[in-house]
Tab-separated table of C-alpha atoms in Angstrom:
chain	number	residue	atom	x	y	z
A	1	UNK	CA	-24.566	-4.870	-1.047
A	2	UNK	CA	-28.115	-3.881	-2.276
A	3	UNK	CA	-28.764	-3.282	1.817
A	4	UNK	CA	-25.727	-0.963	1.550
A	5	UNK	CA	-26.416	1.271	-1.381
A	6	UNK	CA	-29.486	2.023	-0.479
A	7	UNK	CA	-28.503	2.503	3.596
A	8	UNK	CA	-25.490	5.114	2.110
A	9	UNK	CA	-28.055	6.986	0.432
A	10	UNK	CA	-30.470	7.682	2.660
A	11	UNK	CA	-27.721	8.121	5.277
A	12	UNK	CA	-26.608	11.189	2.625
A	13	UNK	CA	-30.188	12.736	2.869
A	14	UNK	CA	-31.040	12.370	5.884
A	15	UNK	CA	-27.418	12.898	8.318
A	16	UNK	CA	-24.551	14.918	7.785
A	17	UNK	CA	-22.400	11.249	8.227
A	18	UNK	CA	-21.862	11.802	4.143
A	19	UNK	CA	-20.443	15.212	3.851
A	20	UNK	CA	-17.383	14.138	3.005
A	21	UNK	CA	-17.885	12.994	0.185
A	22	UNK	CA	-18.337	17.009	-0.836
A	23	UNK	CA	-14.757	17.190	-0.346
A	24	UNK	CA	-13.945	14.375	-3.244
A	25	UNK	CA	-12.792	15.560	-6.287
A	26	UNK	CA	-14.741	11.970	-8.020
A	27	UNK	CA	-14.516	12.486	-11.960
A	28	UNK	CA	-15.541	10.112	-14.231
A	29	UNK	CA	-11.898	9.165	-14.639
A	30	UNK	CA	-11.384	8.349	-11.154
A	31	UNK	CA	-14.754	6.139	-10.583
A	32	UNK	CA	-14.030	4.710	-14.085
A	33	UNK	CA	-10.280	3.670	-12.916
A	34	UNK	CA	-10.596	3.073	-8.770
A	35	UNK	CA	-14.196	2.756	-7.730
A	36	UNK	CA	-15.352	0.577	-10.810
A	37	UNK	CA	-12.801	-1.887	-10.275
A	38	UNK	CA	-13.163	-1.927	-6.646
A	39	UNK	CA	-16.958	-2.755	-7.033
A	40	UNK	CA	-16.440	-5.373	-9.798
A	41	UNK	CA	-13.574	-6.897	-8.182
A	42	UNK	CA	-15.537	-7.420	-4.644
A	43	UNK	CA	-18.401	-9.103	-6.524
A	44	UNK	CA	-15.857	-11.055	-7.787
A	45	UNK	CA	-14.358	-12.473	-4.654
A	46	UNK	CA	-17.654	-13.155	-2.917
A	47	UNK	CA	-19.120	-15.165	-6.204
A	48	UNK	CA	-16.259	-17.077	-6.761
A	49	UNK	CA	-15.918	-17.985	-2.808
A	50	UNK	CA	-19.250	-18.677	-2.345
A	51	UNK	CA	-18.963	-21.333	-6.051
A	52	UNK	CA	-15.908	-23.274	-4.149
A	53	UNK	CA	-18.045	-24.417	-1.479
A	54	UNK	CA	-19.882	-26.458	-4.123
A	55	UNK	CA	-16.722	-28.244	-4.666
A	56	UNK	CA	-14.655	-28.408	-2.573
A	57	UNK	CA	-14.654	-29.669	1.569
A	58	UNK	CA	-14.397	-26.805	3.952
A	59	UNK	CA	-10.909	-27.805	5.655
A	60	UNK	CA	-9.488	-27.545	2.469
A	61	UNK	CA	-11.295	-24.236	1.390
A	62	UNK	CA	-9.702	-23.097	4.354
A	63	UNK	CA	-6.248	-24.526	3.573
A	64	UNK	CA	-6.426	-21.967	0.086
A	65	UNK	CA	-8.156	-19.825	2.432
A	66	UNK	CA	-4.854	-19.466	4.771
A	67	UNK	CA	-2.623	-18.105	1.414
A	68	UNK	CA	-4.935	-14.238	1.317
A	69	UNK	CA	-2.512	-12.905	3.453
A	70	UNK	CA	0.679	-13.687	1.700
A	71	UNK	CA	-1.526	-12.498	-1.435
A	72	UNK	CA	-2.435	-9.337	-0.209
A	73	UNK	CA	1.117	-8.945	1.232
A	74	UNK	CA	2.319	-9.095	-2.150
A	75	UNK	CA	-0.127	-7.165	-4.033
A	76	UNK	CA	0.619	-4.508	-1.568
A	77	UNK	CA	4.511	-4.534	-2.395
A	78	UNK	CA	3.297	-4.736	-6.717
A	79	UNK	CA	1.063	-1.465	-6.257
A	80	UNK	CA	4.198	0.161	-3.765
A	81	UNK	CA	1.532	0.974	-0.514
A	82	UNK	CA	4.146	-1.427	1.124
A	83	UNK	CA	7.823	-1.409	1.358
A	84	UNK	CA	9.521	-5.351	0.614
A	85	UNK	CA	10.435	-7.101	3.722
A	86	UNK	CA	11.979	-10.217	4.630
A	87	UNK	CA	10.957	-10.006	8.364
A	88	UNK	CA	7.045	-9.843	7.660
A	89	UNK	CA	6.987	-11.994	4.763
A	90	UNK	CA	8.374	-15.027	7.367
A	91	UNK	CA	6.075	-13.961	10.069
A	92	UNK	CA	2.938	-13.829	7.520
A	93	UNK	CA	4.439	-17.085	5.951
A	94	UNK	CA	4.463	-18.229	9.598
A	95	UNK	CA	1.018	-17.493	10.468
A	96	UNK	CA	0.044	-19.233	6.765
A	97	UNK	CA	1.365	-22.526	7.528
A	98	UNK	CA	-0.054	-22.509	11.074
A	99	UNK	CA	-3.438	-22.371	9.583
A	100	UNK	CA	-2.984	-24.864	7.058
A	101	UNK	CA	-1.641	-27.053	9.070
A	102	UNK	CA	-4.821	-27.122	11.479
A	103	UNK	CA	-7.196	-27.190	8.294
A	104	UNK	CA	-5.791	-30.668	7.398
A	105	UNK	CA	-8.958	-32.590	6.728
A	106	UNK	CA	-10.515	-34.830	4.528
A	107	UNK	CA	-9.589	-33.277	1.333
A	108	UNK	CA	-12.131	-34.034	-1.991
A	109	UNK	CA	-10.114	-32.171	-5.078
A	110	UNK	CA	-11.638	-30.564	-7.956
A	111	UNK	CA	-9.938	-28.410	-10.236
A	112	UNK	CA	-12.791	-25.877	-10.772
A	113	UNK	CA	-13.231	-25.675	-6.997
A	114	UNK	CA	-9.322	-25.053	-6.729
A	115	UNK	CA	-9.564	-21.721	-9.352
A	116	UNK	CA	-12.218	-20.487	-7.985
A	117	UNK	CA	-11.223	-20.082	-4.819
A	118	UNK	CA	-7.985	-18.964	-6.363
A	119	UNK	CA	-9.748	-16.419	-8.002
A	120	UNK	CA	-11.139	-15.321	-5.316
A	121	UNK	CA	-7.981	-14.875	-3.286
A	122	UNK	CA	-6.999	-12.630	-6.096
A	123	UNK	CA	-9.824	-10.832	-6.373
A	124	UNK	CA	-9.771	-9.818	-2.574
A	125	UNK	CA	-6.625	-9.449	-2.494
A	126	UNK	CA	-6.218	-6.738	-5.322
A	127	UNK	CA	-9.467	-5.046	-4.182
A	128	UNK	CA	-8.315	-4.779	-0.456
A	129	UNK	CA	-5.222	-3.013	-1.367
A	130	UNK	CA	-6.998	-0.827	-4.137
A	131	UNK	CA	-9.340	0.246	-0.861
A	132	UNK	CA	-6.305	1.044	1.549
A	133	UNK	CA	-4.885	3.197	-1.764
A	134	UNK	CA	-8.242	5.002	-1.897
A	135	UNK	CA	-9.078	5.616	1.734
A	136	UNK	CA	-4.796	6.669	2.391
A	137	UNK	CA	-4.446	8.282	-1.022
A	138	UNK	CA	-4.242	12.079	-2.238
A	139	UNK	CA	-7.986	11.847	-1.721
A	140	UNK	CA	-8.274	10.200	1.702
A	141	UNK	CA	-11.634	9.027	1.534
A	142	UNK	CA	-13.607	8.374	4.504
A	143	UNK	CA	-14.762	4.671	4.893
A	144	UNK	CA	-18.453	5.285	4.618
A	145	UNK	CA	-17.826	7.886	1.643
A	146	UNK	CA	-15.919	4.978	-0.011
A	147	UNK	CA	-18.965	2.575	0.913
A	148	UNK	CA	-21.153	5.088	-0.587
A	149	UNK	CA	-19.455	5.395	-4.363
A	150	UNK	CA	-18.808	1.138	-4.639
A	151	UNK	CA	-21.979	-0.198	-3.028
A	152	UNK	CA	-24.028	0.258	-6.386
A	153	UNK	CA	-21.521	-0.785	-8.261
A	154	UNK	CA	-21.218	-4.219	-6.531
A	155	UNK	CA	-24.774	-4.640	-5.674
A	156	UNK	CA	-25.808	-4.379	-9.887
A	157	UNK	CA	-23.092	-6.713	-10.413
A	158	UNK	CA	-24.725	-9.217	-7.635
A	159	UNK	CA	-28.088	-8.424	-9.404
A	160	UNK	CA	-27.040	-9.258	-12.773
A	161	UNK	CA	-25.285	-12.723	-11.936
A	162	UNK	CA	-28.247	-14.007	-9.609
A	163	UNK	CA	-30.669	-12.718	-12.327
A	164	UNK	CA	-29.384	-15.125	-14.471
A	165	UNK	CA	-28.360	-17.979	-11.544
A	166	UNK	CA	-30.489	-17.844	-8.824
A	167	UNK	CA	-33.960	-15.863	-9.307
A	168	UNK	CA	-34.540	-19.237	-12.315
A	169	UNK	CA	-35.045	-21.350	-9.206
A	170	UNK	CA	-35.852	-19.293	-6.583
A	171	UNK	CA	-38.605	-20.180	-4.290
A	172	UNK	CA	-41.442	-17.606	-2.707
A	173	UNK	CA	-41.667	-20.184	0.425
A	174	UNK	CA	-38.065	-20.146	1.365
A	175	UNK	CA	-38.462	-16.218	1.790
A	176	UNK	CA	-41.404	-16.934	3.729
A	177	UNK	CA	-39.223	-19.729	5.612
A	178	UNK	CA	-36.826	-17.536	6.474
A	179	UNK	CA	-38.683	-13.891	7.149
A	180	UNK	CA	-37.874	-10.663	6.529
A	181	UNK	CA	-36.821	-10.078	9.767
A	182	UNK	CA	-33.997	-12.125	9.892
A	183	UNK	CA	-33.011	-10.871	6.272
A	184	UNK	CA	-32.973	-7.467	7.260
A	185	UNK	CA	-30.607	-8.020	10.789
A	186	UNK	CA	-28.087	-10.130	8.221
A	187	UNK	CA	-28.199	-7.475	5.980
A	188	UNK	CA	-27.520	-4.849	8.678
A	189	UNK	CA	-25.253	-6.896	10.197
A	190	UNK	CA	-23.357	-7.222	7.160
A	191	UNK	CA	-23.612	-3.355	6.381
A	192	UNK	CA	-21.731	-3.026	9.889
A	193	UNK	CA	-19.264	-5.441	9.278
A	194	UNK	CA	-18.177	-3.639	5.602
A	195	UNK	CA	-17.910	-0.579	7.545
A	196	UNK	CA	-15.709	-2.065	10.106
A	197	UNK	CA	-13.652	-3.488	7.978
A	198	UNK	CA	-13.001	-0.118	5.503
A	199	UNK	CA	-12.168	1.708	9.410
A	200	UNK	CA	-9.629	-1.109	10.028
A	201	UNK	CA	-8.027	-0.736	6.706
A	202	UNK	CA	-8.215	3.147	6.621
A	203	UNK	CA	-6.442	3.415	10.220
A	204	UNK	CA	-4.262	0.094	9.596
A	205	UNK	CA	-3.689	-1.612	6.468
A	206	UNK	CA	-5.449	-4.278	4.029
A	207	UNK	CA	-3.171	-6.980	5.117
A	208	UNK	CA	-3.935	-6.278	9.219
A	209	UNK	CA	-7.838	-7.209	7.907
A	210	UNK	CA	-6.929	-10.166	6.709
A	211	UNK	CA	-4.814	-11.423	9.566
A	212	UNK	CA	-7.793	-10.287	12.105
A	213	UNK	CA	-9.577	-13.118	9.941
A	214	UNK	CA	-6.932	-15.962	11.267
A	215	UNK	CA	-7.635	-14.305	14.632
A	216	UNK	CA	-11.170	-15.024	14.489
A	217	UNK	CA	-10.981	-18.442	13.511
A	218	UNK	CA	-8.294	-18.501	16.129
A	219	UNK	CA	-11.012	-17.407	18.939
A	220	UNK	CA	-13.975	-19.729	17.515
A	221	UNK	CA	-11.838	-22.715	18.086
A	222	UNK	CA	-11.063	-21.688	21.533
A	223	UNK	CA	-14.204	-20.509	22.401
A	224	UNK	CA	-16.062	-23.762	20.850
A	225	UNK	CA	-13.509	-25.575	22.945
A	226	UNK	CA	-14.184	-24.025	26.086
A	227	UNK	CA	-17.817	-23.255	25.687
A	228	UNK	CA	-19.513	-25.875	23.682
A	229	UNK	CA	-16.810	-28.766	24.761
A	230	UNK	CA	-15.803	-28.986	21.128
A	231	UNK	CA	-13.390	-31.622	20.363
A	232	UNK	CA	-10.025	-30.215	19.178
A	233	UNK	CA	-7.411	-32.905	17.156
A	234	UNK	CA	-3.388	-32.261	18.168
A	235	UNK	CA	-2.868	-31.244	14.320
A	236	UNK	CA	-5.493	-28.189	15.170
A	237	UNK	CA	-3.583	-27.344	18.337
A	238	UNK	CA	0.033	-27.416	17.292
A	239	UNK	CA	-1.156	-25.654	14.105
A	240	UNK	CA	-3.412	-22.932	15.752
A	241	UNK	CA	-0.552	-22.272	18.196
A	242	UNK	CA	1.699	-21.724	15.775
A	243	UNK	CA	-0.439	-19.369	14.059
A	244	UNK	CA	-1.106	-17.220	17.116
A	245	UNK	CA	2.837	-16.989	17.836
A	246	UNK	CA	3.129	-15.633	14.258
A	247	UNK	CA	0.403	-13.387	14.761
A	248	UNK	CA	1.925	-12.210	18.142
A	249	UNK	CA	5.657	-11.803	16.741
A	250	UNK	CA	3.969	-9.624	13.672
A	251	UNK	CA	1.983	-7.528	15.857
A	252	UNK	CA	4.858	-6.908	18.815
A	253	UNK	CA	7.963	-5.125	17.194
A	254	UNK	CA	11.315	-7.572	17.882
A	255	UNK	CA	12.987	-4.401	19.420
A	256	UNK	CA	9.982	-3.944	21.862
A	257	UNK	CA	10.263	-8.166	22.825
A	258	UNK	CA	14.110	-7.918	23.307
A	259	UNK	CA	13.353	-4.335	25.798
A	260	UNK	CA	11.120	-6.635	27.870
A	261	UNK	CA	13.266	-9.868	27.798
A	262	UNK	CA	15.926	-7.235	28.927
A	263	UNK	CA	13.568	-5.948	31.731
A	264	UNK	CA	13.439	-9.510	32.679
A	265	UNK	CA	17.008	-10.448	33.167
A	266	UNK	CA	17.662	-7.052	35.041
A	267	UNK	CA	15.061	-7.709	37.490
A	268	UNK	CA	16.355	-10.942	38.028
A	269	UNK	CA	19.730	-10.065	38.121
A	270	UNK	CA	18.715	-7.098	41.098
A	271	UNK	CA	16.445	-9.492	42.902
A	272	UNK	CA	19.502	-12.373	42.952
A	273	UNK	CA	22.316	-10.173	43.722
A	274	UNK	CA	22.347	-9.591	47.669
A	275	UNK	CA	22.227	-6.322	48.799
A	276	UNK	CA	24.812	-4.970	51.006
């Protein structure tokens, strides 16, 4: 996020990208109240997600992993940017239990793993919808105007924890290791991928993000299948397929499935019935 403040404002002095955010009425009741939180509550999510991997086994970060869109369906419906429905709650719960069920792993428990990944659902979950409310709101924010006002925020509150967590045991030769070159196409890469993601939300919604994020684990399993020769367990495939046909029936209106069923049967009707 420190790669994205600074990248916001020199995009502001140097490009015209930025003039939007002319247009925003931001007082210091409106950063205090939206952008603040937003900041504070991203830092949140990617500490506490990053912490669960320390205790916890990836399948079954993934299983807790596989409840963020039911959470940021109903966070949605608790701030009102969503109307209740039965329909997409099943289809979301759907695509939830398809995941789980191909996470099913070796599963090592620990209770401060489990709330912190908890947490972290929460956190994104709350600051996701709190982004679709700013960038659809009265004020209609553009995505990189958005990125602009919270980057700072989130990158001081990255600075503060790792000044106290990680720079105590931080070693010169694993910079070295590494290179700056490669840290500077992750951060860039990562500076795209926030900016993507702000887009998606600001033409879609916060819950279509994270069901692109099922998706893509959706497409690395098939593609580490295909390509790599990855071995695949039947749990993984019955659950996987069960997610995509969740994600399919949530993305294809019912009306627009039983039009082209209908299609279906009427061409088969013409092409049976004999002509005269």
């Amino acid at each position: 996020m420190i790669f994205s403040a600074i990248a916001t404002q020199i995009l502001a002095r140097t490009t015209r990208l930025l003039d939007g955010r002319k247009r925003v009425e931001m007082t210091g009741r409106m950063y205090m109240r939206v952008i603040m939180p937003i900041g504070l509550f991203y830092s949140g999510s990617l500490v506490c997600s990053n912490l669960t991997y320390l205790y916890l086994s990836v399948p079954f970060i993934q299983m807790l992993k596989s409840i963020s869109p039911v959470a940021v369906l109903v966070t949605g419906w608790v701030w009102g940017v969503a109307s209740p429905s039965w329909t997409v709650l099943l289809q979301v719960l759907v695509i939830v239990f398809g995941v789980a069920l191909a996470s099913v792993g070796e599963i090592h428990f620990q209770w401060i793993g489990f709330w912190c990944q908890m947490s972290a659902v929460a956190f994104e979950a709350v600051r996701l919808v709190m982004t679709q409310v700013l960038l659809s709101g009265d004020q209609k924010m553009d995505p990189l105007v958005s990125l602009y006002y919270y980057a700072p925020v989130c990158a001081i509150m990255n600075f503060v924890l790792v000044y106290f967590t990680e720079i105590p045991t931080f070693d010169m030769d694993d910079f070295v290791r590494v290179g700056p070159t490669i840290l500077l196409i992750n951060a860039s890469v990562a500076f795209l991928l926030n900016l993507a993601s702000l887009f998606l939300i600001g033409k879609t919604s916060s819950l279509v993000l994270t069901l692109t994020g099922i998706l893509k684990s959706i497409l690395l399993v098939v593609a580490g299948v295909l390509v790599w020769g990855s071995p695949i367990g039947s749990l993984q495939l019955i659950g996987y397929s069960l997610a995509t046909v969740g994600l399919f029936f949530y993305s294809v209106p019912f009306e627009a499935i039983q039009d082209f069923v209908a299609q279906i049967r009427k061409g088969l009707v013409s092409v049976s019935t004999p002509s005269s």
